[in-house]
Amino acid sequence: QVQVMESGGGLVQPGGSPRLSCAASGSIGTINVMGWYRQPPGKEREFVASITEGGTTYYVNSVKGRFAISRDNPRNTMYLQMSSLKPEDTAVYYCRVQAAPMHYWGQGTQVTVSS
C-alpha cells in the first residue's frame, strides 16, 4: 500500500515563509517526478512546481522566485519552501508522486494566507 502525506500547512501571514513537506511510503518503486499542485477556493486544481529524480525543477510563473522545490530521494520526501506569500496563494496544496506507470496523490494540506 502506498501512502503520500503532506504536512506543514496552516494559517500564515502575508509575506510569510512556511515549508511544506511530502513523504511517500510503501511499495512505491522508483519515483520519477514529484510535484506540488494547489486548489484555491472555488477554483480548479493547478500545477505549482515539480522536480525530477535528477533534480530538474519546473514552476508556474506565479510562484517563480518565491517558491523553491526540493527532494530527498533516499527518503522519498519532497519539500516546498514558500516565501513572500500572498493572499492569492491561499489553497489546498497537494503532493503528486509519479512512479511510472502509476501516480499517487496526497490528501492535501491547507495553506491560508491572511493577516
Short mmCIF file of N, CA and C in Angstrom, two decimals:
data_model
loop_
_atom_site.label_atom_id
_atom_site.label_comp_id
_atom_site.label_asym_id
_atom_site.label_seq_id
_atom_site.Cartn_x
_atom_site.Cartn_y
_atom_site.Cartn_z
N GLN A 1 0.84 -1.19 0.00
CA GLN A 1 0.00 0.00 0.00
C GLN A 1 0.88 1.24 0.00
N VAL A 2 0.58 2.17 -0.88
CA VAL A 2 1.36 3.40 -0.98
C VAL A 2 0.64 4.51 -0.22
N GLN A 3 1.41 5.25 0.54
CA GLN A 3 0.86 6.41 1.25
C GLN A 3 1.64 7.65 0.86
N VAL A 4 0.92 8.72 0.64
CA VAL A 4 1.53 10.02 0.35
C VAL A 4 0.92 11.01 1.33
N MET A 5 1.76 11.67 2.08
CA MET A 5 1.25 12.54 3.13
C MET A 5 1.95 13.89 3.12
N GLU A 6 1.14 14.94 3.08
CA GLU A 6 1.67 16.29 3.14
C GLU A 6 1.61 16.81 4.57
N SER A 7 2.46 17.76 4.87
CA SER A 7 2.43 18.43 6.17
C SER A 7 3.01 19.82 6.02
N GLY A 8 2.73 20.66 7.00
CA GLY A 8 3.34 21.99 7.02
C GLY A 8 2.41 23.13 6.69
N GLY A 9 1.16 22.85 6.43
CA GLY A 9 0.23 23.93 6.11
C GLY A 9 -0.25 24.64 7.36
N GLY A 10 -1.14 25.59 7.17
CA GLY A 10 -1.71 26.32 8.29
C GLY A 10 -2.00 27.75 7.92
N LEU A 11 -2.23 28.56 8.94
CA LEU A 11 -2.50 29.98 8.74
C LEU A 11 -1.19 30.74 8.76
N VAL A 12 -0.96 31.51 7.71
CA VAL A 12 0.30 32.23 7.55
C VAL A 12 0.01 33.69 7.23
N GLN A 13 0.79 34.58 7.79
CA GLN A 13 0.62 36.00 7.48
C GLN A 13 1.19 36.32 6.10
N PRO A 14 0.65 37.31 5.43
CA PRO A 14 1.24 37.75 4.16
C PRO A 14 2.74 38.03 4.34
N GLY A 15 3.51 37.56 3.37
CA GLY A 15 4.96 37.69 3.46
C GLY A 15 5.64 36.56 4.19
N GLY A 16 4.86 35.62 4.73
CA GLY A 16 5.41 34.50 5.49
C GLY A 16 6.17 33.51 4.63
N SER A 17 6.87 32.59 5.31
CA SER A 17 7.72 31.61 4.61
C SER A 17 7.58 30.21 5.19
N PRO A 18 6.46 29.59 5.03
CA PRO A 18 6.32 28.22 5.53
C PRO A 18 6.97 27.22 4.60
N ARG A 19 7.20 26.02 5.10
CA ARG A 19 7.72 24.94 4.28
C ARG A 19 6.76 23.77 4.33
N LEU A 20 6.38 23.30 3.18
CA LEU A 20 5.55 22.11 3.08
C LEU A 20 6.43 20.89 2.85
N SER A 21 6.00 19.77 3.38
CA SER A 21 6.70 18.52 3.18
C SER A 21 5.74 17.49 2.61
N CYS A 22 6.30 16.56 1.85
CA CYS A 22 5.52 15.46 1.31
C CYS A 22 6.36 14.20 1.43
N ALA A 23 5.82 13.19 2.07
CA ALA A 23 6.53 11.93 2.25
C ALA A 23 5.74 10.80 1.62
N ALA A 24 6.42 10.01 0.80
CA ALA A 24 5.81 8.84 0.18
C ALA A 24 6.37 7.59 0.83
N SER A 25 5.49 6.64 1.13
CA SER A 25 5.93 5.41 1.78
C SER A 25 5.17 4.23 1.19
N GLY A 26 5.69 3.04 1.47
CA GLY A 26 5.07 1.83 0.95
C GLY A 26 5.81 1.30 -0.26
N SER A 27 5.19 0.37 -0.94
CA SER A 27 5.81 -0.29 -2.09
C SER A 27 5.62 0.58 -3.33
N ILE A 28 6.35 1.67 -3.39
CA ILE A 28 6.13 2.65 -4.43
C ILE A 28 7.08 2.50 -5.61
N GLY A 29 8.20 1.84 -5.42
CA GLY A 29 9.15 1.72 -6.52
C GLY A 29 9.97 2.99 -6.68
N THR A 30 10.50 3.17 -7.89
CA THR A 30 11.34 4.34 -8.16
C THR A 30 10.45 5.54 -8.52
N ILE A 31 10.62 6.61 -7.78
CA ILE A 31 9.83 7.81 -8.02
C ILE A 31 10.51 8.65 -9.09
N ASN A 32 9.80 8.92 -10.17
CA ASN A 32 10.36 9.69 -11.27
C ASN A 32 10.22 11.19 -11.02
N VAL A 33 8.98 11.62 -10.84
CA VAL A 33 8.70 13.04 -10.68
C VAL A 33 7.84 13.24 -9.44
N MET A 34 8.16 14.26 -8.70
CA MET A 34 7.33 14.67 -7.57
C MET A 34 6.88 16.10 -7.83
N GLY A 35 5.65 16.38 -7.47
CA GLY A 35 5.15 17.71 -7.78
C GLY A 35 4.17 18.23 -6.76
N TRP A 36 4.00 19.54 -6.77
CA TRP A 36 3.02 20.21 -5.93
C TRP A 36 1.95 20.83 -6.82
N TYR A 37 0.73 20.66 -6.42
CA TYR A 37 -0.41 21.28 -7.06
C TYR A 37 -1.20 22.00 -5.97
N ARG A 38 -2.06 22.92 -6.37
CA ARG A 38 -2.90 23.58 -5.38
C ARG A 38 -4.27 23.85 -5.95
N GLN A 39 -5.22 23.93 -5.05
CA GLN A 39 -6.59 24.23 -5.44
C GLN A 39 -7.10 25.39 -4.60
N PRO A 40 -7.13 26.59 -5.18
CA PRO A 40 -7.67 27.74 -4.45
C PRO A 40 -9.17 27.58 -4.25
N PRO A 41 -9.73 28.27 -3.30
CA PRO A 41 -11.18 28.17 -3.05
C PRO A 41 -11.99 28.49 -4.30
N GLY A 42 -12.89 27.60 -4.67
CA GLY A 42 -13.76 27.81 -5.82
C GLY A 42 -13.11 27.68 -7.18
N LYS A 43 -11.86 27.20 -7.20
CA LYS A 43 -11.16 27.10 -8.49
C LYS A 43 -10.69 25.67 -8.74
N GLU A 44 -10.18 25.45 -9.94
CA GLU A 44 -9.66 24.15 -10.31
C GLU A 44 -8.27 23.93 -9.70
N ARG A 45 -7.91 22.68 -9.57
CA ARG A 45 -6.56 22.35 -9.13
C ARG A 45 -5.57 22.78 -10.21
N GLU A 46 -4.44 23.35 -9.78
CA GLU A 46 -3.45 23.85 -10.73
C GLU A 46 -2.05 23.40 -10.35
N PHE A 47 -1.21 23.32 -11.34
CA PHE A 47 0.19 22.96 -11.14
C PHE A 47 0.93 24.10 -10.45
N VAL A 48 1.81 23.74 -9.52
CA VAL A 48 2.64 24.74 -8.85
C VAL A 48 4.12 24.53 -9.18
N ALA A 49 4.61 23.33 -8.94
CA ALA A 49 6.02 23.06 -9.16
C ALA A 49 6.24 21.56 -9.21
N SER A 50 7.33 21.17 -9.87
CA SER A 50 7.69 19.76 -9.90
C SER A 50 9.20 19.62 -9.94
N ILE A 51 9.65 18.41 -9.60
CA ILE A 51 11.07 18.13 -9.60
C ILE A 51 11.28 16.69 -10.04
N THR A 52 12.22 16.51 -10.96
CA THR A 52 12.51 15.16 -11.44
C THR A 52 13.47 14.45 -10.50
N GLU A 53 13.68 13.18 -10.76
CA GLU A 53 14.60 12.41 -9.93
C GLU A 53 16.01 13.01 -10.00
N GLY A 54 16.35 13.58 -11.14
CA GLY A 54 17.67 14.16 -11.31
C GLY A 54 17.79 15.59 -10.79
N GLY A 55 16.67 16.15 -10.35
CA GLY A 55 16.72 17.48 -9.74
C GLY A 55 16.29 18.63 -10.64
N THR A 56 15.81 18.33 -11.83
CA THR A 56 15.32 19.40 -12.70
C THR A 56 13.98 19.90 -12.17
N THR A 57 13.86 21.21 -12.09
CA THR A 57 12.67 21.80 -11.48
C THR A 57 11.86 22.61 -12.49
N TYR A 58 10.56 22.68 -12.25
CA TYR A 58 9.65 23.47 -13.06
C TYR A 58 8.71 24.21 -12.11
N TYR A 59 8.35 25.44 -12.49
CA TYR A 59 7.46 26.25 -11.66
C TYR A 59 6.42 26.94 -12.53
N VAL A 60 5.26 27.14 -11.97
CA VAL A 60 4.30 28.01 -12.61
C VAL A 60 4.80 29.44 -12.45
N ASN A 61 4.53 30.28 -13.41
CA ASN A 61 5.10 31.63 -13.40
C ASN A 61 4.77 32.40 -12.13
N SER A 62 3.59 32.19 -11.59
CA SER A 62 3.15 32.99 -10.44
C SER A 62 3.95 32.74 -9.17
N VAL A 63 4.72 31.66 -9.12
CA VAL A 63 5.49 31.37 -7.90
C VAL A 63 7.00 31.43 -8.14
N LYS A 64 7.42 31.63 -9.37
CA LYS A 64 8.85 31.69 -9.66
C LYS A 64 9.51 32.80 -8.84
N GLY A 65 10.62 32.47 -8.24
CA GLY A 65 11.33 33.42 -7.41
C GLY A 65 10.83 33.49 -5.98
N ARG A 66 9.69 32.87 -5.70
CA ARG A 66 9.14 32.88 -4.33
C ARG A 66 9.11 31.49 -3.71
N PHE A 67 8.91 30.47 -4.52
CA PHE A 67 8.84 29.10 -4.02
C PHE A 67 10.06 28.33 -4.50
N ALA A 68 10.49 27.38 -3.71
CA ALA A 68 11.61 26.51 -4.10
C ALA A 68 11.26 25.07 -3.76
N ILE A 69 11.31 24.22 -4.77
CA ILE A 69 11.01 22.81 -4.57
C ILE A 69 12.31 22.03 -4.45
N SER A 70 12.31 21.03 -3.60
CA SER A 70 13.49 20.18 -3.44
C SER A 70 13.03 18.79 -3.03
N ARG A 71 13.93 17.83 -3.10
CA ARG A 71 13.56 16.47 -2.72
C ARG A 71 14.75 15.74 -2.13
N ASP A 72 14.43 14.76 -1.33
CA ASP A 72 15.41 13.88 -0.72
C ASP A 72 15.10 12.49 -1.26
N ASN A 73 15.81 12.08 -2.29
CA ASN A 73 15.48 10.83 -2.97
C ASN A 73 15.52 9.60 -2.06
N PRO A 74 16.57 9.42 -1.25
CA PRO A 74 16.59 8.21 -0.41
C PRO A 74 15.42 8.13 0.56
N ARG A 75 14.86 9.27 0.92
CA ARG A 75 13.76 9.29 1.88
C ARG A 75 12.41 9.44 1.21
N ASN A 76 12.39 9.49 -0.14
CA ASN A 76 11.13 9.68 -0.87
C ASN A 76 10.34 10.86 -0.32
N THR A 77 11.04 11.94 -0.09
CA THR A 77 10.45 13.12 0.51
C THR A 77 10.70 14.34 -0.37
N MET A 78 9.71 15.21 -0.39
CA MET A 78 9.80 16.43 -1.19
C MET A 78 9.41 17.62 -0.33
N TYR A 79 9.95 18.76 -0.65
CA TYR A 79 9.67 19.97 0.12
C TYR A 79 9.27 21.10 -0.81
N LEU A 80 8.51 22.02 -0.27
CA LEU A 80 8.20 23.26 -0.98
C LEU A 80 8.45 24.40 0.00
N GLN A 81 9.55 25.09 -0.20
CA GLN A 81 9.84 26.27 0.61
C GLN A 81 9.14 27.45 -0.03
N MET A 82 8.20 28.01 0.69
CA MET A 82 7.41 29.11 0.19
C MET A 82 7.88 30.39 0.87
N SER A 83 7.88 31.48 0.14
CA SER A 83 8.25 32.76 0.73
C SER A 83 7.43 33.87 0.08
N SER A 84 7.44 35.01 0.71
CA SER A 84 6.70 36.18 0.21
C SER A 84 5.26 35.81 -0.14
N LEU A 85 4.64 35.07 0.77
CA LEU A 85 3.29 34.59 0.48
C LEU A 85 2.30 35.74 0.32
N LYS A 86 1.35 35.51 -0.58
CA LYS A 86 0.30 36.48 -0.87
C LYS A 86 -1.06 35.83 -0.57
N PRO A 87 -2.08 36.64 -0.35
CA PRO A 87 -3.40 36.05 -0.11
C PRO A 87 -3.85 35.12 -1.25
N GLU A 88 -3.43 35.42 -2.46
CA GLU A 88 -3.82 34.56 -3.59
C GLU A 88 -3.11 33.22 -3.60
N ASP A 89 -2.18 33.01 -2.71
CA ASP A 89 -1.55 31.70 -2.56
C ASP A 89 -2.39 30.78 -1.67
N THR A 90 -3.45 31.31 -1.10
CA THR A 90 -4.34 30.50 -0.27
C THR A 90 -4.95 29.38 -1.09
N ALA A 91 -4.78 28.16 -0.61
CA ALA A 91 -5.25 26.99 -1.36
C ALA A 91 -5.00 25.73 -0.53
N VAL A 92 -5.58 24.65 -1.00
CA VAL A 92 -5.17 23.34 -0.51
C VAL A 92 -4.03 22.89 -1.41
N TYR A 93 -2.92 22.55 -0.81
CA TYR A 93 -1.74 22.13 -1.56
C TYR A 93 -1.64 20.61 -1.54
N TYR A 94 -1.51 20.04 -2.73
CA TYR A 94 -1.46 18.60 -2.89
C TYR A 94 -0.10 18.16 -3.42
N CYS A 95 0.31 17.03 -2.95
CA CYS A 95 1.53 16.40 -3.43
C CYS A 95 1.15 15.31 -4.43
N ARG A 96 1.85 15.27 -5.54
CA ARG A 96 1.66 14.22 -6.54
C ARG A 96 2.99 13.51 -6.74
N VAL A 97 2.93 12.20 -6.66
CA VAL A 97 4.13 11.39 -6.79
C VAL A 97 3.96 10.46 -7.98
N GLN A 98 4.90 10.53 -8.90
CA GLN A 98 4.83 9.68 -10.10
C GLN A 98 5.89 8.62 -10.03
N ALA A 99 5.44 7.37 -10.04
CA ALA A 99 6.33 6.21 -10.12
C ALA A 99 5.78 5.39 -11.27
N ALA A 100 6.24 5.74 -12.47
CA ALA A 100 5.64 5.21 -13.69
C ALA A 100 5.46 3.69 -13.63
N PRO A 101 4.28 3.22 -14.08
CA PRO A 101 3.22 3.97 -14.74
C PRO A 101 2.16 4.52 -13.78
N MET A 102 2.41 4.42 -12.49
CA MET A 102 1.41 4.87 -11.52
C MET A 102 1.71 6.29 -11.06
N HIS A 103 0.68 6.94 -10.53
CA HIS A 103 0.90 8.18 -9.80
C HIS A 103 -0.05 8.21 -8.61
N TYR A 104 0.36 8.92 -7.60
CA TYR A 104 -0.36 8.93 -6.34
C TYR A 104 -0.51 10.37 -5.85
N TRP A 105 -1.64 10.62 -5.21
CA TRP A 105 -1.91 11.94 -4.65
C TRP A 105 -1.99 11.85 -3.13
N GLY A 106 -1.57 12.91 -2.48
CA GLY A 106 -1.80 13.03 -1.05
C GLY A 106 -3.18 13.62 -0.81
N GLN A 107 -3.53 13.74 0.47
CA GLN A 107 -4.84 14.25 0.84
C GLN A 107 -4.90 15.77 0.82
N GLY A 108 -3.75 16.41 0.80
CA GLY A 108 -3.72 17.86 0.74
C GLY A 108 -3.50 18.49 2.10
N THR A 109 -2.92 19.68 2.08
CA THR A 109 -2.74 20.46 3.30
C THR A 109 -3.15 21.89 3.00
N GLN A 110 -3.93 22.46 3.89
CA GLN A 110 -4.47 23.81 3.68
C GLN A 110 -3.41 24.85 4.04
N VAL A 111 -3.24 25.80 3.14
CA VAL A 111 -2.42 26.98 3.43
C VAL A 111 -3.32 28.19 3.27
N THR A 112 -3.46 28.95 4.34
CA THR A 112 -4.29 30.14 4.32
C THR A 112 -3.41 31.35 4.62
N VAL A 113 -3.37 32.27 3.69
CA VAL A 113 -2.56 33.47 3.86
C VAL A 113 -3.48 34.63 4.22
N SER A 114 -3.36 35.07 5.45
CA SER A 114 -4.25 36.11 5.94
C SER A 114 -3.64 36.79 7.15
N SER A 115 -3.92 38.07 7.28
CA SER A 115 -3.45 38.80 8.47
C SER A 115 -4.54 38.82 9.54
#
